mmCIF file of C-alpha atoms in Angstrom:
data_model
loop_
_atom_site.group_PDB
_atom_site.id
_atom_site.type_symbol
_atom_site.label_atom_id
_atom_site.label_comp_id
_atom_site.label_asym_id
_atom_site.label_seq_id
_atom_site.Cartn_x
_atom_site.Cartn_y
_atom_site.Cartn_z
ATOM 1 C CA MET A 1 12.241 -17.608 -10.572
ATOM 2 C CA ILE A 2 13.660 -14.397 -11.904
ATOM 3 C CA GLY A 3 10.524 -13.215 -13.159
ATOM 4 C CA PHE A 4 8.666 -13.511 -9.691
ATOM 5 C CA SER A 5 11.357 -11.520 -8.164
ATOM 6 C CA ILE A 6 10.716 -8.665 -10.620
ATOM 7 C CA LEU A 7 7.187 -8.533 -10.280
ATOM 8 C CA SER A 8 7.191 -8.812 -6.214
ATOM 9 C CA TYR A 9 9.636 -5.556 -6.165
ATOM 10 C CA LEU A 10 7.572 -4.162 -8.857
ATOM 11 C CA GLY A 11 4.163 -4.464 -6.879
ATOM 12 C CA ILE A 12 5.738 -3.516 -3.828
ATOM 13 C CA SER A 13 7.159 -0.334 -5.188
ATOM 14 C CA VAL A 14 4.185 0.665 -6.791
ATOM 15 C CA PHE A 15 1.856 0.002 -4.172
ATOM 16 C CA ALA A 16 4.059 1.526 -1.311
ATOM 17 C CA ILE A 17 4.331 4.726 -3.585
ATOM 18 C CA SER A 18 0.321 4.558 -3.777
ATOM 19 C CA GLY A 19 0.228 4.010 0.295
ATOM 20 C CA ALA A 20 2.790 7.041 0.724
ATOM 21 C CA LEU A 21 0.493 9.101 -1.852
ATOM 22 C CA LYS A 22 -2.575 8.624 0.305
ATOM 23 C CA GLY A 23 -1.090 9.214 3.292
ATOM 24 C CA ILE A 24 0.398 12.463 2.318
ATOM 25 C CA GLN A 25 -3.050 13.295 1.052
ATOM 26 C CA LYS A 26 -4.637 12.581 4.449
ATOM 27 C CA GLU A 27 -1.945 14.604 6.129
ATOM 28 C CA LEU A 28 -0.770 11.682 8.196
ATOM 29 C CA ASP A 29 2.779 12.240 9.967
ATOM 30 C CA TYR A 30 6.222 10.411 8.525
ATOM 31 C CA LEU A 31 5.469 7.581 10.879
ATOM 32 C CA GLY A 32 1.809 7.273 9.395
ATOM 33 C CA VAL A 33 2.802 7.601 5.639
ATOM 34 C CA PHE A 34 5.384 4.988 6.455
ATOM 35 C CA VAL A 35 2.930 2.548 8.210
ATOM 36 C CA ALA A 36 0.328 3.324 5.196
ATOM 37 C CA ALA A 37 3.005 2.509 2.543
ATOM 38 C CA LEU A 38 4.155 -0.719 4.228
ATOM 39 C CA LEU A 39 0.790 -2.199 4.940
ATOM 40 C CA THR A 40 -0.398 -1.400 1.164
ATOM 41 C CA ALA A 41 3.006 -3.032 0.003
ATOM 42 C CA ILE A 42 3.001 -6.248 1.933
ATOM 43 C CA GLY A 43 -0.642 -6.553 2.516
ATOM 44 C CA GLY A 44 -1.475 -8.570 -0.849
ATOM 45 C CA GLY A 45 1.717 -10.911 -0.834
ATOM 46 C CA ALA A 46 1.033 -11.870 2.753
ATOM 47 C CA ILE A 47 -2.422 -12.600 2.375
ATOM 48 C CA ARG A 48 -1.378 -14.924 -0.791
ATOM 49 C CA ASP A 49 1.132 -16.588 1.250
ATOM 50 C CA ILE A 50 -1.052 -16.996 4.089
ATOM 51 C CA LEU A 51 -3.827 -18.705 2.119
ATOM 52 C CA LEU A 52 -1.119 -20.954 0.374
ATOM 53 C CA GLY A 53 0.020 -22.198 3.725
ATOM 54 C CA GLN A 54 3.302 -20.533 3.647
ATOM 55 C CA PRO A 55 5.297 -17.999 6.090
ATOM 56 C CA PRO A 56 4.919 -14.311 4.236
ATOM 57 C CA GLU A 57 8.015 -13.483 2.000
ATOM 58 C CA PHE A 58 8.679 -10.035 3.668
ATOM 59 C CA ILE A 59 9.328 -12.125 7.100
ATOM 60 C CA HIS A 60 13.009 -13.698 5.406
ATOM 61 C CA ASP A 61 13.535 -10.654 2.575
ATOM 62 C CA ALA A 62 14.582 -7.508 4.207
ATOM 63 C CA TRP A 63 14.757 -6.000 0.756
ATOM 64 C CA TYR A 64 11.069 -5.355 0.944
ATOM 65 C CA PHE A 65 11.491 -2.949 3.660
ATOM 66 C CA VAL A 66 14.318 -1.515 1.513
ATOM 67 C CA VAL A 67 12.073 -0.688 -1.017
ATOM 68 C CA VAL A 68 9.303 0.465 0.755
ATOM 69 C CA VAL A 69 11.583 3.210 2.458
ATOM 70 C CA GLY A 70 12.879 3.916 -0.717
ATOM 71 C CA ALA A 71 9.636 4.558 -2.165
ATOM 72 C CA VAL A 72 8.193 6.461 0.764
ATOM 73 C CA LEU A 73 11.468 8.885 0.302
ATOM 74 C CA LEU A 74 10.957 9.167 -3.601
ATOM 75 C CA THR A 75 7.349 10.071 -2.752
ATOM 76 C CA SER A 76 7.939 12.615 -0.103
ATOM 77 C CA PHE A 77 10.444 14.201 -2.511
ATOM 78 C CA PHE A 78 8.161 14.619 -5.323
ATOM 79 C CA ARG A 79 5.089 14.957 -3.328
ATOM 80 C CA HIS A 80 3.864 18.189 -4.662
ATOM 81 C CA HIS A 81 4.210 16.551 -8.264
ATOM 82 C CA PHE A 82 1.879 13.714 -7.381
ATOM 83 C CA VAL A 83 -0.494 14.690 -4.639
ATOM 84 C CA LYS A 84 -2.790 16.933 -6.747
ATOM 85 C CA SER A 85 -2.534 14.214 -10.040
ATOM 86 C CA LYS A 86 -4.047 11.070 -10.710
ATOM 87 C CA PHE A 87 -0.666 9.309 -10.435
ATOM 88 C CA VAL A 88 -1.995 7.188 -7.775
ATOM 89 C CA VAL A 89 -4.617 5.236 -9.601
ATOM 90 C CA TYR A 90 -2.123 4.344 -12.395
ATOM 91 C CA LEU A 91 0.336 3.080 -9.833
ATOM 92 C CA ASP A 92 -2.619 1.230 -8.169
ATOM 93 C CA ALA A 93 -3.452 -0.435 -11.642
ATOM 94 C CA ILE A 94 0.004 -1.649 -11.670
ATOM 95 C CA GLY A 95 0.078 -3.212 -8.299
ATOM 96 C CA LEU A 96 -3.432 -4.652 -8.786
ATOM 97 C CA ALA A 97 -1.843 -6.369 -12.012
ATOM 98 C CA THR A 98 1.603 -7.520 -10.437
ATOM 99 C CA PHE A 99 -0.013 -8.748 -7.448
ATOM 100 C CA SER A 100 -2.940 -10.686 -8.820
ATOM 101 C CA VAL A 101 -0.621 -12.409 -11.177
ATOM 102 C CA LEU A 102 1.703 -13.262 -8.825
ATOM 103 C CA GLY A 103 -0.981 -14.918 -6.483
ATOM 104 C CA ALA A 104 -2.481 -17.233 -9.394
ATOM 105 C CA ALA A 105 1.146 -18.053 -10.542
ATOM 106 C CA LYS A 106 2.017 -19.169 -7.100
ATOM 107 C CA GLY A 107 -0.949 -21.254 -6.843
ATOM 108 C CA ILE A 108 -0.186 -22.653 -10.221
ATOM 109 C CA LYS A 109 2.803 -23.861 -9.347
ATOM 110 C CA LEU A 110 1.506 -25.660 -6.384
ATOM 111 C CA ASN A 111 -0.598 -27.557 -8.248
ATOM 112 C CA GLU A 112 -3.824 -25.784 -6.489
ATOM 113 C CA PRO A 113 -7.241 -26.045 -8.199
ATOM 114 C CA ILE A 114 -8.675 -23.670 -10.528
ATOM 115 C CA GLN A 115 -10.960 -22.151 -8.296
ATOM 116 C CA ALA A 116 -7.814 -21.609 -5.524
ATOM 117 C CA VAL A 117 -5.781 -20.221 -7.899
ATOM 118 C CA VAL A 118 -8.742 -17.658 -8.912
ATOM 119 C CA MET A 119 -9.454 -16.729 -5.087
ATOM 120 C CA VAL A 120 -5.442 -16.343 -4.136
ATOM 121 C CA GLY A 121 -4.920 -14.361 -7.383
ATOM 122 C CA LEU A 122 -7.857 -12.004 -6.640
ATOM 123 C CA LEU A 123 -7.390 -11.555 -2.880
ATOM 124 C CA SER A 124 -3.796 -10.896 -3.666
ATOM 125 C CA GLY A 125 -4.290 -8.586 -6.216
ATOM 126 C CA ILE A 126 -6.756 -6.459 -4.152
ATOM 127 C CA GLY A 127 -5.657 -7.077 -0.464
ATOM 128 C CA GLY A 128 -2.948 -4.148 -0.375
ATOM 129 C CA GLY A 129 -5.479 -1.429 -1.801
ATOM 130 C CA LEU A 130 -8.013 -3.101 0.558
ATOM 131 C CA ILE A 131 -5.851 -2.567 3.710
ATOM 132 C CA ARG A 132 -4.615 0.978 2.671
ATOM 133 C CA ASP A 133 -8.331 2.194 2.041
ATOM 134 C CA ILE A 134 -9.783 0.687 5.190
ATOM 135 C CA LEU A 135 -6.659 2.184 7.136
ATOM 136 C CA LEU A 136 -7.081 5.820 5.861
ATOM 137 C CA LYS A 137 -11.124 5.483 6.289
ATOM 138 C CA GLU A 138 -12.109 5.364 2.861
ATOM 139 C CA ILE A 139 -14.514 3.103 0.731
ATOM 140 C CA PRO A 140 -12.362 0.396 -0.776
ATOM 141 C CA MET A 141 -12.055 1.190 -4.428
ATOM 142 C CA VAL A 142 -13.296 -2.672 -4.991
ATOM 143 C CA LEU A 143 -16.551 -1.732 -3.589
ATOM 144 C CA LYS A 144 -17.276 1.350 -5.313
ATOM 145 C CA GLY A 145 -18.250 -0.255 -8.632
ATOM 146 C CA GLU A 146 -14.844 0.520 -10.282
ATOM 147 C CA PHE A 147 -13.598 -1.668 -13.046
ATOM 148 C CA TYR A 148 -11.217 -3.320 -10.597
ATOM 149 C CA ALA A 149 -11.909 -6.714 -9.077
ATOM 150 C CA THR A 150 -13.091 -7.443 -12.780
ATOM 151 C CA ALA A 151 -9.613 -6.424 -14.823
ATOM 152 C CA ALA A 152 -7.907 -8.720 -11.954
ATOM 153 C CA LEU A 153 -9.960 -11.691 -12.534
ATOM 154 C CA LEU A 154 -9.730 -11.345 -16.631
ATOM 155 C CA GLY A 155 -5.893 -11.199 -16.173
ATOM 156 C CA ILE A 156 -5.845 -14.119 -13.608
ATOM 157 C CA GLY A 157 -8.044 -16.053 -16.343
ATOM 158 C CA LEU A 158 -5.811 -15.328 -19.150
ATOM 159 C CA LEU A 159 -2.806 -16.505 -17.158
ATOM 160 C CA ILE A 160 -4.833 -20.032 -16.389
ATOM 161 C CA LEU A 161 -5.599 -20.184 -19.920
ATOM 162 C CA LEU A 162 -2.215 -19.204 -21.464
ATOM 163 C CA ASN A 163 -0.888 -22.092 -18.969
ATOM 164 C CA ALA A 164 -3.447 -24.492 -19.818
ATOM 165 C CA ILE A 165 -3.445 -24.486 -23.764
ATOM 166 C CA THR A 166 0.090 -22.853 -24.801
ATOM 167 C CA ARG A 167 3.687 -23.954 -24.302
ATOM 168 C CA LEU A 168 4.752 -20.404 -23.499
ATOM 169 C CA PRO A 169 6.869 -20.041 -20.380
ATOM 170 C CA LEU A 170 4.960 -19.175 -16.926
ATOM 171 C CA GLU A 171 7.080 -16.437 -16.855
ATOM 172 C CA LEU A 172 6.252 -14.654 -20.177
ATOM 173 C CA SER A 173 2.234 -15.688 -19.751
ATOM 174 C CA MET A 174 2.579 -13.604 -16.602
ATOM 175 C CA TYR A 175 3.765 -10.288 -18.143
ATOM 176 C CA ILE A 176 1.438 -10.791 -20.716
ATOM 177 C CA SER A 177 -1.430 -11.171 -17.959
ATOM 178 C CA VAL A 178 0.336 -7.966 -15.998
ATOM 179 C CA ALA A 179 0.204 -5.744 -18.695
ATOM 180 C CA LEU A 180 -3.818 -6.783 -19.707
ATOM 181 C CA ILE A 181 -4.764 -6.233 -15.972
ATOM 182 C CA ALA A 182 -2.819 -3.046 -15.836
ATOM 183 C CA THR A 183 -4.314 -1.571 -19.551
ATOM 184 C CA LEU A 184 -7.777 -2.662 -18.246
ATOM 185 C CA ARG A 185 -7.719 -0.935 -15.305
ATOM 186 C CA SER A 186 -6.170 2.153 -16.237
ATOM 187 C CA LEU A 187 -8.374 2.392 -19.608
ATOM 188 C CA ALA A 188 -11.437 1.862 -17.574
ATOM 189 C CA TYR A 189 -10.434 5.029 -15.137
ATOM 190 C CA ARG A 190 -9.399 7.286 -18.265
ATOM 191 C CA PHE A 191 -12.520 6.701 -19.973
ATOM 192 C CA GLY A 192 -14.859 6.517 -16.623
ATOM 193 C CA TYR A 193 -16.201 2.830 -17.322
ATOM 194 C CA LYS A 194 -17.715 1.578 -14.009
ATOM 195 C CA VAL A 195 -19.276 -1.961 -13.067
ATOM 196 C CA ARG A 196 -22.969 -1.053 -12.910
ATOM 197 C CA SER A 197 -24.141 -0.953 -9.183
ATOM 198 C CA LEU A 198 -27.317 -2.358 -7.722
#
């Protein structure tokens, strides 16, 4: 499906840039920045496919690596504009949204039960950022009370609902759900909303 491909490459691009930016902020060398970008970009999709019993897509699609290399080069050229900004947070919101919805949609297409769709979608969405933060010795954003996983769950819930009670094409439902997650996460960051901690 065209929608799956577009969202896959979008998610890979923004997560690769966010991983590269974090690597630059941590003063990694060129290889370190590339590794951070690559693992951030493919982590969520790999988790999704493994959970669904399928080979990870990046194994068979060389364009994944081309996109990551392009994202790293772009980031290195414009690093002075990005490193001191909060741009990475908004990129991460888009990556979270795209991979959460892609994971859930793939579960729906495979007729998985709702609980599996939710878990695959959530782990697909947070996987790349989780790997990035652990790799760079940071507390993962999802564990710091940020409105992060909750935004993903709301978007996944919307996708399941739209697929169950409307006649909208799955691709259109995916784009609507991506927009919801990215908007909720970005607004929560912009206005400082956090999930209450214990």
